[in-house]
């Protein structure tokens, strides 16, 4: 195994994403909601490939003894990783393991490059999960870690006190003091999503001060909607490794979304932390993931077409003049290269005029556009589900206002950058509405 050669020679970047879509992500209830239950080997191949091409260097998988299916998938994922070594360099595959020799042994057998070891340290975990006291946890973890270090010096080792944010700092130190010198990273997972940004910053400072030689890793759950801000604050406070998933999927409300974190670091001009990530692939990778989940890129995902979709008349007019009116962020640099304007009950005469004239090629003046808009807005409320507002508008224009199209030679038509989309152009995972006008405003 090339891990020793690779990790000891690898110089970690200012920010290393540890993607755990294939571990934490599989714990998402979305898979059950959509009757999918697990990722197929094909899904895992595509997710792994996309992550590696995106620039992710650490991918977390379940310990292979979780199930025969997971064990088999280690081979699949490793094959993709090996295939991409010449193109993208080495990607490290980390196994999420309990502090238990059976998990450790299985992970090593499967060819893991590193072990993400964890055991609950909070009062709740100690009382209801495993029943061990702090000193027992520390003693056992240390013995196991020392043993692994001795016999497998090439492995990348991480230790995490699960539920670290409900663990008193002194308790966490009591355990970490015993293992810190033998591990490459110490994790501080917010397992149940209780951490505030201020608490995260305090924790990162405290850990950095006490263990200056060990890199820190975070994993933030979104129960309070803080998964993104907590990760962002942690990185700014000096955390080098952050666990993320695509679209932030994971247990309960999930964890930090990879593209949301990188997008915010970009906006906050933390450019040195973005080294090596193919940011323009952010939207495509989100669409790929949504497709796997049989859903759309969620509207709350910052890197989404929804964030460049406009429904209200005032907004539509503003965006027609300049997309900057209602689009403040450089989403195009994250692969959202289009804006979308929806024809519907809230549309004003401006977009009606624009649509009929520029896109459909009708000859009409402003007054006619206003009259058509009034008529359209009355009728649109009666439209049947699945019917296209664009068709309704064209029908009104032709049948009731007798509009005729002017013939625009093909070379001029192509010079018009805007295209009308319809259901046929909709890509899976992507928000595209039958009534939408797509503007390719910035590339
Ligand atoms: C889990 C819990 C975990 C582990 C995170 C970590 C958490 O599902 O096993 O080991 O870094 O949130 O604490 O996901
Ligand atoms: Cu978790």
GROMACS .gro file of C-alpha atoms and ligand atoms in nm:
model
  458
    1UNK     CA    1   0.000   0.000   0.000
    2UNK     CA    2   0.129   0.337  -0.102
    3UNK     CA    3  -0.019   0.525   0.195
    4UNK     CA    4   0.302   0.570   0.392
    5UNK     CA    5   0.481   0.700   0.091
    6UNK     CA    6   0.191   0.927   0.007
    7UNK     CA    7   0.063   1.079   0.331
    8UNK     CA    8   0.399   1.141   0.491
    9UNK     CA    9   0.503   1.317   0.171
   10UNK     CA   10   0.177   1.498   0.120
   11UNK     CA   11   0.175   1.858   0.235
   12UNK     CA   12  -0.182   1.926   0.353
   13UNK     CA   13  -0.341   2.242   0.217
   14UNK     CA   14  -0.468   2.529   0.432
   15UNK     CA   15  -0.811   2.364   0.416
   16UNK     CA   16  -0.862   1.995   0.360
   17UNK     CA   17  -1.218   1.883   0.304
   18UNK     CA   18  -1.287   1.537   0.437
   19UNK     CA   19  -1.588   1.436   0.239
   20UNK     CA   20  -1.818   1.199   0.422
   21UNK     CA   21  -2.106   1.178   0.174
   22UNK     CA   22  -2.049   0.805   0.151
   23UNK     CA   23  -2.053   0.766   0.533
   24UNK     CA   24  -2.247   1.043   0.714
   25UNK     CA   25  -2.440   1.112   0.394
   26UNK     CA   26  -2.572   0.758   0.384
   27UNK     CA   27  -2.721   0.813   0.729
   28UNK     CA   28  -2.955   1.072   0.575
   29UNK     CA   29  -3.326   1.002   0.605
   30UNK     CA   30  -3.362   1.136   0.250
   31UNK     CA   31  -3.251   0.799   0.119
   32UNK     CA   32  -3.539   0.638   0.307
   33UNK     CA   33  -3.785   0.910   0.215
   34UNK     CA   34  -3.715   0.841  -0.149
   35UNK     CA   35  -3.719   0.463  -0.107
   36UNK     CA   36  -3.360   0.439  -0.212
   37UNK     CA   37  -3.204   0.328   0.121
   38UNK     CA   38  -2.843   0.307   0.003
   39UNK     CA   39  -2.612   0.418  -0.272
   40UNK     CA   40  -2.543   0.157  -0.537
   41UNK     CA   41  -2.189   0.072  -0.640
   42UNK     CA   42  -2.251   0.281  -0.951
   43UNK     CA   43  -2.359   0.579  -0.740
   44UNK     CA   44  -2.048   0.543  -0.527
   45UNK     CA   45  -1.826   0.530  -0.833
   46UNK     CA   46  -1.974   0.851  -0.968
   47UNK     CA   47  -1.967   1.031  -0.633
   48UNK     CA   48  -1.605   0.927  -0.572
   49UNK     CA   49  -1.499   1.029  -0.921
   50UNK     CA   50  -1.671   1.368  -0.895
   51UNK     CA   51  -1.518   1.438  -0.554
   52UNK     CA   52  -1.167   1.351  -0.667
   53UNK     CA   53  -1.198   1.557  -0.985
   54UNK     CA   54  -1.329   1.842  -0.769
   55UNK     CA   55  -1.005   1.834  -0.571
   56UNK     CA   56  -1.106   1.652  -0.253
   57UNK     CA   57  -0.813   1.457  -0.106
   58UNK     CA   58  -0.981   1.275   0.182
   59UNK     CA   59  -1.291   1.060   0.152
   60UNK     CA   60  -1.450   0.891   0.451
   61UNK     CA   61  -1.625   0.555   0.425
   62UNK     CA   62  -1.792   0.329   0.680
   63UNK     CA   63  -1.584   0.061   0.846
   64UNK     CA   64  -1.618  -0.237   0.610
   65UNK     CA   65  -1.761  -0.459   0.886
   66UNK     CA   66  -2.079  -0.244   0.890
   67UNK     CA   67  -2.219  -0.471   0.617
   68UNK     CA   68  -2.110  -0.700   0.336
   69UNK     CA   69  -2.237  -0.437   0.095
   70UNK     CA   70  -2.014  -0.168   0.246
   71UNK     CA   71  -1.717  -0.405   0.242
   72UNK     CA   72  -1.769  -0.470  -0.128
   73UNK     CA   73  -1.795  -0.098  -0.197
   74UNK     CA   74  -1.449  -0.036  -0.052
   75UNK     CA   75  -1.313  -0.219  -0.357
   76UNK     CA   76  -1.526  -0.013  -0.592
   77UNK     CA   77  -1.418   0.316  -0.438
   78UNK     CA   78  -1.053   0.214  -0.426
   79UNK     CA   79  -1.063   0.119  -0.795
   80UNK     CA   80  -1.189   0.466  -0.890
   81UNK     CA   81  -0.931   0.631  -0.664
   82UNK     CA   82  -0.652   0.425  -0.824
   83UNK     CA   83  -0.776   0.504  -1.174
   84UNK     CA   84  -0.748   0.877  -1.104
   85UNK     CA   85  -0.404   0.881  -0.938
   86UNK     CA   86  -0.214   0.976  -1.251
   87UNK     CA   87  -0.459   1.254  -1.328
   88UNK     CA   88  -0.522   1.400  -0.981
   89UNK     CA   89  -0.262   1.251  -0.745
   90UNK     CA   90  -0.342   1.033  -0.447
   91UNK     CA   91  -0.671   1.054  -0.257
   92UNK     CA   92  -0.679   0.912   0.095
   93UNK     CA   93  -0.959   0.678   0.193
   94UNK     CA   94  -1.044   0.698   0.561
   95UNK     CA   95  -1.252   0.448   0.755
   96UNK     CA   96  -1.490   0.571   1.024
   97UNK     CA   97  -1.425   0.324   1.306
   98UNK     CA   98  -1.527   0.274   1.665
   99UNK     CA   99  -1.236   0.244   1.908
  100UNK     CA  100  -1.268  -0.127   1.867
  101UNK     CA  101  -1.011  -0.377   1.733
  102UNK     CA  102  -1.271  -0.545   1.507
  103UNK     CA  103  -1.342  -0.219   1.319
  104UNK     CA  104  -0.973  -0.133   1.301
  105UNK     CA  105  -0.879  -0.476   1.168
  106UNK     CA  106  -1.154  -0.473   0.905
  107UNK     CA  107  -1.053  -0.125   0.785
  108UNK     CA  108  -0.689  -0.223   0.752
  109UNK     CA  109  -0.785  -0.536   0.559
  110UNK     CA  110  -0.994  -0.326   0.322
  111UNK     CA  111  -0.692  -0.109   0.243
  112UNK     CA  112  -0.786   0.207   0.435
  113UNK     CA  113  -0.523   0.481   0.430
  114UNK     CA  114  -0.639   0.611   0.764
  115UNK     CA  115  -0.869   0.549   1.057
  116UNK     CA  116  -1.114   0.804   1.191
  117UNK     CA  117  -1.157   0.662   1.540
  118UNK     CA  118  -1.428   0.782   1.771
  119UNK     CA  119  -1.588   0.713   2.106
  120UNK     CA  120  -1.850   0.914   2.292
  121UNK     CA  121  -1.709   1.137   2.566
  122UNK     CA  122  -2.017   1.334   2.675
  123UNK     CA  123  -2.209   1.239   2.986
  124UNK     CA  124  -2.497   1.123   2.768
  125UNK     CA  125  -2.275   0.899   2.556
  126UNK     CA  126  -2.101   0.758   2.862
  127UNK     CA  127  -2.428   0.686   3.041
  128UNK     CA  128  -2.636   0.553   2.756
  129UNK     CA  129  -2.396   0.442   2.481
  130UNK     CA  130  -2.107   0.247   2.623
  131UNK     CA  131  -2.099   0.290   3.002
  132UNK     CA  132  -1.727   0.365   3.024
  133UNK     CA  133  -1.580   0.638   3.242
  134UNK     CA  134  -1.340   0.899   3.109
  135UNK     CA  135  -1.027   0.729   3.236
  136UNK     CA  136  -1.133   0.397   3.095
  137UNK     CA  137  -1.204   0.559   2.757
  138UNK     CA  138  -0.863   0.725   2.762
  139UNK     CA  139  -0.679   0.408   2.867
  140UNK     CA  140  -0.846   0.187   2.608
  141UNK     CA  141  -0.818   0.439   2.326
  142UNK     CA  142  -0.452   0.499   2.403
  143UNK     CA  143  -0.371   0.128   2.411
  144UNK     CA  144  -0.546   0.071   2.080
  145UNK     CA  145  -0.392   0.374   1.912
  146UNK     CA  146  -0.042   0.292   2.035
  147UNK     CA  147  -0.082  -0.058   1.905
  148UNK     CA  148  -0.201   0.057   1.562
  149UNK     CA  149   0.078   0.316   1.542
  150UNK     CA  150   0.339   0.055   1.620
  151UNK     CA  151   0.212  -0.207   1.376
  152UNK     CA  152   0.086   0.019   1.099
  153UNK     CA  153   0.294   0.336   1.109
  154UNK     CA  154   0.177   0.434   0.762
  155UNK     CA  155  -0.188   0.482   0.868
  156UNK     CA  156  -0.328   0.832   0.914
  157UNK     CA  157  -0.489   0.836   1.258
  158UNK     CA  158  -0.761   1.059   1.393
  159UNK     CA  159  -0.927   1.048   1.731
  160UNK     CA  160  -1.262   1.214   1.809
  161UNK     CA  161  -1.460   1.237   2.126
  162UNK     CA  162  -1.809   1.193   1.990
  163UNK     CA  163  -2.055   1.457   2.113
  164UNK     CA  164  -1.758   1.680   2.191
  165UNK     CA  165  -1.969   1.993   2.234
  166UNK     CA  166  -2.168   1.837   2.517
  167UNK     CA  167  -1.841   1.722   2.670
  168UNK     CA  168  -1.689   1.956   2.929
  169UNK     CA  169  -1.358   2.093   2.808
  170UNK     CA  170  -1.173   1.946   3.106
  171UNK     CA  171  -1.321   1.603   3.031
  172UNK     CA  172  -1.221   1.625   2.667
  173UNK     CA  173  -0.866   1.722   2.762
  174UNK     CA  174  -0.848   1.432   3.006
  175UNK     CA  175  -0.900   1.192   2.717
  176UNK     CA  176  -0.717   1.383   2.444
  177UNK     CA  177  -0.407   1.429   2.662
  178UNK     CA  178  -0.362   1.053   2.649
  179UNK     CA  179  -0.385   1.013   2.272
  180UNK     CA  180  -0.269   1.343   2.122
  181UNK     CA  181   0.094   1.250   2.071
  182UNK     CA  182  -0.001   0.941   1.868
  183UNK     CA  183  -0.254   1.086   1.623
  184UNK     CA  184  -0.240   1.310   1.316
  185UNK     CA  185  -0.569   1.485   1.386
  186UNK     CA  186  -0.804   1.546   1.674
  187UNK     CA  187  -1.171   1.581   1.588
  188UNK     CA  188  -1.430   1.782   1.776
  189UNK     CA  189  -1.765   1.672   1.634
  190UNK     CA  190  -2.086   1.857   1.714
  191UNK     CA  191  -2.280   1.533   1.702
  192UNK     CA  192  -2.619   1.668   1.806
  193UNK     CA  193  -2.590   2.020   1.666
  194UNK     CA  194  -2.572   2.220   1.989
  195UNK     CA  195  -2.265   2.432   1.917
  196UNK     CA  196  -2.286   2.806   1.856
  197UNK     CA  197  -2.028   2.986   1.640
  198UNK     CA  198  -1.880   3.149   1.951
  199UNK     CA  199  -1.846   2.812   2.125
  200UNK     CA  200  -1.676   2.669   1.817
  201UNK     CA  201  -1.421   2.950   1.807
  202UNK     CA  202  -1.350   2.906   2.180
  203UNK     CA  203  -1.307   2.531   2.134
  204UNK     CA  204  -1.074   2.566   1.836
  205UNK     CA  205  -0.856   2.816   2.024
  206UNK     CA  206  -0.843   2.595   2.334
  207UNK     CA  207  -0.749   2.284   2.135
  208UNK     CA  208  -0.489   2.470   1.930
  209UNK     CA  209  -0.330   2.605   2.241
  210UNK     CA  210  -0.317   2.271   2.420
  211UNK     CA  211  -0.221   2.054   2.120
  212UNK     CA  212  -0.026   2.287   1.890
  213UNK     CA  213   0.132   2.001   1.695
  214UNK     CA  214  -0.190   1.817   1.610
  215UNK     CA  215  -0.418   1.926   1.325
  216UNK     CA  216  -0.784   1.984   1.413
  217UNK     CA  217  -1.088   1.847   1.239
  218UNK     CA  218  -1.452   1.952   1.263
  219UNK     CA  219  -1.787   1.791   1.189
  220UNK     CA  220  -2.089   2.010   1.250
  221UNK     CA  221  -2.451   1.900   1.253
  222UNK     CA  222  -2.725   2.135   1.138
  223UNK     CA  223  -2.994   2.087   1.403
  224UNK     CA  224  -2.995   2.462   1.472
  225UNK     CA  225  -2.910   2.562   1.116
  226UNK     CA  226  -2.553   2.640   1.231
  227UNK     CA  227  -2.359   2.375   1.040
  228UNK     CA  228  -2.234   2.622   0.783
  229UNK     CA  229  -2.148   2.916   1.009
  230UNK     CA  230  -1.983   2.685   1.260
  231UNK     CA  231  -1.759   2.534   0.994
  232UNK     CA  232  -1.679   2.878   0.854
  233UNK     CA  233  -1.585   3.015   1.195
  234UNK     CA  234  -1.383   2.703   1.277
  235UNK     CA  235  -1.180   2.739   0.957
  236UNK     CA  236  -1.115   3.106   1.023
  237UNK     CA  237  -1.006   3.020   1.378
  238UNK     CA  238  -0.745   2.779   1.238
  239UNK     CA  239  -0.916   2.446   1.189
  240UNK     CA  240  -0.750   2.274   0.893
  241UNK     CA  241  -0.977   1.976   0.828
  242UNK     CA  242  -1.355   1.998   0.793
  243UNK     CA  243  -1.593   1.715   0.726
  244UNK     CA  244  -1.862   1.794   0.472
  245UNK     CA  245  -2.107   1.614   0.248
  246UNK     CA  246  -2.255   1.703  -0.088
  247UNK     CA  247  -2.571   1.908  -0.029
  248UNK     CA  248  -2.498   1.872   0.344
  249UNK     CA  249  -2.685   1.544   0.369
  250UNK     CA  250  -2.645   1.340   0.685
  251UNK     CA  251  -2.819   1.219   0.999
  252UNK     CA  252  -3.119   1.441   1.092
  253UNK     CA  253  -3.071   1.786   0.931
  254UNK     CA  254  -2.730   1.682   0.806
  255UNK     CA  255  -2.394   1.856   0.830
  256UNK     CA  256  -2.206   2.129   0.644
  257UNK     CA  257  -2.248   2.130   0.267
  258UNK     CA  258  -1.914   2.120   0.087
  259UNK     CA  259  -1.997   2.375  -0.180
  260UNK     CA  260  -2.172   2.605   0.069
  261UNK     CA  261  -1.856   2.619   0.280
  262UNK     CA  262  -1.621   2.683  -0.012
  263UNK     CA  263  -1.859   2.941  -0.161
  264UNK     CA  264  -1.865   3.134   0.167
  265UNK     CA  265  -1.489   3.117   0.205
  266UNK     CA  266  -1.467   3.265  -0.144
  267UNK     CA  267  -1.708   3.545  -0.061
  268UNK     CA  268  -1.509   3.617   0.254
  269UNK     CA  269  -1.190   3.630   0.045
  270UNK     CA  270  -1.028   3.337   0.221
  271UNK     CA  271  -0.866   3.246  -0.108
  272UNK     CA  272  -0.567   3.060   0.030
  273UNK     CA  273  -0.806   2.806   0.178
  274UNK     CA  274  -0.951   2.730  -0.164
  275UNK     CA  275  -0.630   2.604  -0.319
  276UNK     CA  276  -0.680   2.305  -0.545
  277UNK     CA  277  -1.061   2.298  -0.548
  278UNK     CA  278  -1.232   2.312  -0.885
  279UNK     CA  279  -1.491   2.569  -0.778
  280UNK     CA  280  -1.665   2.590  -1.114
  281UNK     CA  281  -1.765   2.226  -1.074
  282UNK     CA  282  -1.965   2.313  -0.760
  283UNK     CA  283  -2.308   2.343  -0.919
  284UNK     CA  284  -2.259   2.038  -1.144
  285UNK     CA  285  -2.151   1.828  -0.845
  286UNK     CA  286  -2.462   1.942  -0.654
  287UNK     CA  287  -2.683   1.849  -0.949
  288UNK     CA  288  -2.513   1.509  -0.967
  289UNK     CA  289  -2.583   1.452  -0.598
  290UNK     CA  290  -2.944   1.568  -0.619
  291UNK     CA  291  -2.990   1.330  -0.908
  292UNK     CA  292  -2.862   1.042  -0.694
  293UNK     CA  293  -3.115   1.137  -0.427
  294UNK     CA  294  -3.392   1.168  -0.686
  295UNK     CA  295  -3.454   1.524  -0.585
  296UNK     CA  296  -3.360   1.876  -0.691
  297UNK     CA  297  -3.070   2.080  -0.558
  298UNK     CA  298  -3.241   2.210  -0.242
  299UNK     CA  299  -3.355   2.571  -0.244
  300UNK     CA  300  -3.156   2.635   0.076
  301UNK     CA  301  -2.833   2.527  -0.089
  302UNK     CA  302  -2.633   2.842  -0.165
  303UNK     CA  303  -2.483   2.701  -0.487
  304UNK     CA  304  -2.812   2.644  -0.667
  305UNK     CA  305  -2.997   2.771  -0.971
  306UNK     CA  306  -3.278   2.864  -0.732
  307UNK     CA  307  -3.052   3.140  -0.606
  308UNK     CA  308  -3.060   3.290  -0.954
  309UNK     CA  309  -3.432   3.237  -1.019
  310UNK     CA  310  -3.670   3.531  -1.010
  311UNK     CA  311  -4.048   3.527  -0.978
  312UNK     CA  312  -4.162   3.875  -0.872
  313UNK     CA  313  -4.226   4.137  -1.140
  314UNK     CA  314  -4.011   4.406  -0.979
  315UNK     CA  315  -3.720   4.165  -0.947
  316UNK     CA  316  -3.764   4.041  -1.302
  317UNK     CA  317  -3.746   4.390  -1.443
  318UNK     CA  318  -3.437   4.467  -1.237
  319UNK     CA  319  -3.265   4.147  -1.345
  320UNK     CA  320  -3.349   4.212  -1.710
  321UNK     CA  321  -3.162   4.540  -1.681
  322UNK     CA  322  -2.878   4.388  -1.485
  323UNK     CA  323  -2.864   4.060  -1.299
  324UNK     CA  324  -2.662   4.237  -1.028
  325UNK     CA  325  -2.985   4.404  -0.913
  326UNK     CA  326  -3.094   4.087  -0.733
  327UNK     CA  327  -2.788   3.865  -0.757
  328UNK     CA  328  -2.513   3.977  -0.525
  329UNK     CA  329  -2.287   3.676  -0.529
  330UNK     CA  330  -2.040   3.537  -0.784
  331UNK     CA  331  -2.236   3.215  -0.838
  332UNK     CA  332  -2.114   3.194  -1.196
  333UNK     CA  333  -1.768   3.115  -1.058
  334UNK     CA  334  -1.929   2.819  -0.885
  335UNK     CA  335  -2.084   2.688  -1.204
  336UNK     CA  336  -2.428   2.853  -1.192
  337UNK     CA  337  -2.387   3.023  -1.526
  338UNK     CA  338  -2.752   3.099  -1.590
  339UNK     CA  339  -3.034   3.295  -1.435
  340UNK     CA  340  -3.395   3.197  -1.462
  341UNK     CA  341  -3.700   3.419  -1.481
  342UNK     CA  342  -4.035   3.255  -1.420
  343UNK     CA  343  -4.340   3.358  -1.612
  344UNK     CA  344  -4.632   3.349  -1.374
  345UNK     CA  345  -4.891   3.534  -1.170
  346UNK     CA  346  -4.634   3.777  -1.030
  347UNK     CA  347  -4.473   3.868  -1.361
  348UNK     CA  348  -4.500   4.228  -1.479
  349UNK     CA  349  -4.543   4.372  -1.826
  350UNK     CA  350  -4.167   4.415  -1.869
  351UNK     CA  351  -4.097   4.045  -1.879
  352UNK     CA  352  -4.407   3.984  -2.093
  353UNK     CA  353  -4.277   4.239  -2.343
  354UNK     CA  354  -3.930   4.097  -2.332
  355UNK     CA  355  -4.045   3.739  -2.369
  356UNK     CA  356  -4.281   3.802  -2.659
  357UNK     CA  357  -4.046   4.035  -2.845
  358UNK     CA  358  -3.695   3.907  -2.785
  359UNK     CA  359  -3.758   3.539  -2.740
  360UNK     CA  360  -4.070   3.467  -2.946
  361UNK     CA  361  -3.998   3.730  -3.211
  362UNK     CA  362  -4.343   3.897  -3.203
  363UNK     CA  363  -4.379   4.251  -3.319
  364UNK     CA  364  -4.538   4.451  -3.036
  365UNK     CA  365  -4.520   4.784  -2.859
  366UNK     CA  366  -4.522   4.860  -2.488
  367UNK     CA  367  -4.894   4.940  -2.469
  368UNK     CA  368  -4.984   4.605  -2.623
  369UNK     CA  369  -4.746   4.429  -2.385
  370UNK     CA  370  -4.921   4.596  -2.090
  371UNK     CA  371  -5.263   4.487  -2.216
  372UNK     CA  372  -5.143   4.131  -2.277
  373UNK     CA  373  -4.986   4.123  -1.929
  374UNK     CA  374  -5.319   4.223  -1.771
  375UNK     CA  375  -5.500   3.950  -1.960
  376UNK     CA  376  -5.230   3.693  -1.880
  377UNK     CA  377  -5.239   3.773  -1.509
  378UNK     CA  378  -5.613   3.718  -1.499
  379UNK     CA  379  -5.595   3.382  -1.673
  380UNK     CA  380  -5.287   3.239  -1.510
  381UNK     CA  381  -5.473   3.160  -1.186
  382UNK     CA  382  -5.691   2.913  -1.372
  383UNK     CA  383  -5.406   2.726  -1.536
  384UNK     CA  384  -5.400   2.349  -1.484
  385UNK     CA  385  -5.104   2.187  -1.307
  386UNK     CA  386  -4.841   2.096  -1.562
  387UNK     CA  387  -4.964   2.343  -1.822
  388UNK     CA  388  -4.711   2.596  -1.938
  389UNK     CA  389  -4.760   2.967  -1.859
  390UNK     CA  390  -4.541   3.040  -2.161
  391UNK     CA  391  -4.787   2.857  -2.388
  392UNK     CA  392  -5.076   3.051  -2.234
  393UNK     CA  393  -4.898   3.379  -2.299
  394UNK     CA  394  -4.822   3.291  -2.659
  395UNK     CA  395  -5.181   3.180  -2.709
  396UNK     CA  396  -5.314   3.513  -2.577
  397UNK     CA  397  -5.068   3.706  -2.792
  398UNK     CA  398  -5.160   3.521  -3.110
  399UNK     CA  399  -5.529   3.447  -3.072
  400UNK     CA  400  -5.655   3.749  -2.883
  401UNK     CA  401  -5.414   4.021  -2.987
  402UNK     CA  402  -5.338   3.885  -3.335
  403UNK     CA  403  -4.963   3.926  -3.297
  404UNK     CA  404  -4.742   3.800  -3.575
  405UNK     CA  405  -4.376   3.712  -3.560
  406UNK     CA  406  -4.114   3.894  -3.758
  407UNK     CA  407  -3.867   3.673  -3.936
  408UNK     CA  408  -3.526   3.720  -3.782
  409UNK     CA  409  -3.242   3.571  -3.986
  410UNK     CA  410  -3.072   3.280  -3.808
  411UNK     CA  411  -2.738   3.460  -3.757
  412UNK     CA  412  -2.915   3.735  -3.558
  413UNK     CA  413  -3.126   3.491  -3.362
  414UNK     CA  414  -2.813   3.318  -3.240
  415UNK     CA  415  -2.672   3.647  -3.126
  416UNK     CA  416  -2.955   3.670  -2.873
  417UNK     CA  417  -2.803   3.514  -2.566
  418UNK     CA  418  -3.128   3.425  -2.398
  419UNK     CA  419  -3.308   3.103  -2.455
  420UNK     CA  420  -3.646   2.982  -2.353
  421UNK     CA  421  -3.635   2.654  -2.171
  422UNK     CA  422  -3.908   2.404  -2.160
  423UNK     CA  423  -3.963   2.074  -1.984
  424UNK     CA  424  -3.752   1.890  -2.241
  425UNK     CA  425  -3.432   2.071  -2.147
  426UNK     CA  426  -3.468   2.006  -1.777
  427UNK     CA  427  -3.176   1.813  -1.636
  428UNK     CA  428  -3.236   1.580  -1.346
  429UNK     CA  429  -3.144   1.741  -1.016
  430UNK     CA  430  -3.168   2.087  -1.165
  431UNK     CA  431  -3.448   2.337  -1.113
  432UNK     CA  432  -3.585   2.417  -1.455
  433UNK     CA  433  -3.941   2.528  -1.492
  434UNK     CA  434  -4.156   2.481  -1.798
  435UNK     CA  435  -4.235   2.851  -1.772
  436UNK     CA  436  -3.880   2.969  -1.724
  437UNK     CA  437  -3.670   3.198  -1.933
  438UNK     CA  438  -3.304   3.119  -1.900
  439UNK     CA  439  -3.068   3.411  -1.923
  440UNK     CA  440  -2.706   3.336  -1.993
  441UNK     CA  441  -2.599   3.661  -1.846
  442UNK     CA  442  -2.250   3.593  -1.716
  443UNK     CA  443  -2.011   3.316  -1.811
  444LIG     C1  444  -2.175   0.902   1.393
  444LIG     C2  445  -2.144   1.023   1.476
  444LIG     C3  446  -2.064   1.127   1.406
  444LIG     C4  447  -1.917   1.097   1.405
  444LIG     C5  448  -1.832   1.212   1.361
  444LIG     C6  449  -1.684   1.191   1.372
  444LIG     C7  450  -2.091   1.258   1.482
  444LIG     O1  451  -2.270   0.907   1.314
  444LIG     O2  452  -2.108   0.801   1.410
  444LIG     O3  453  -1.640   1.082   1.408
  444LIG     O4  454  -1.611   1.286   1.343
  444LIG     O5  455  -2.165   1.340   1.436
  444LIG     O6  456  -2.036   1.267   1.592
  444LIG     O7  457  -2.111   1.144   1.273
  445LIG    CU1  458  -2.225   1.313   1.233
   0.00000   0.00000   0.00000
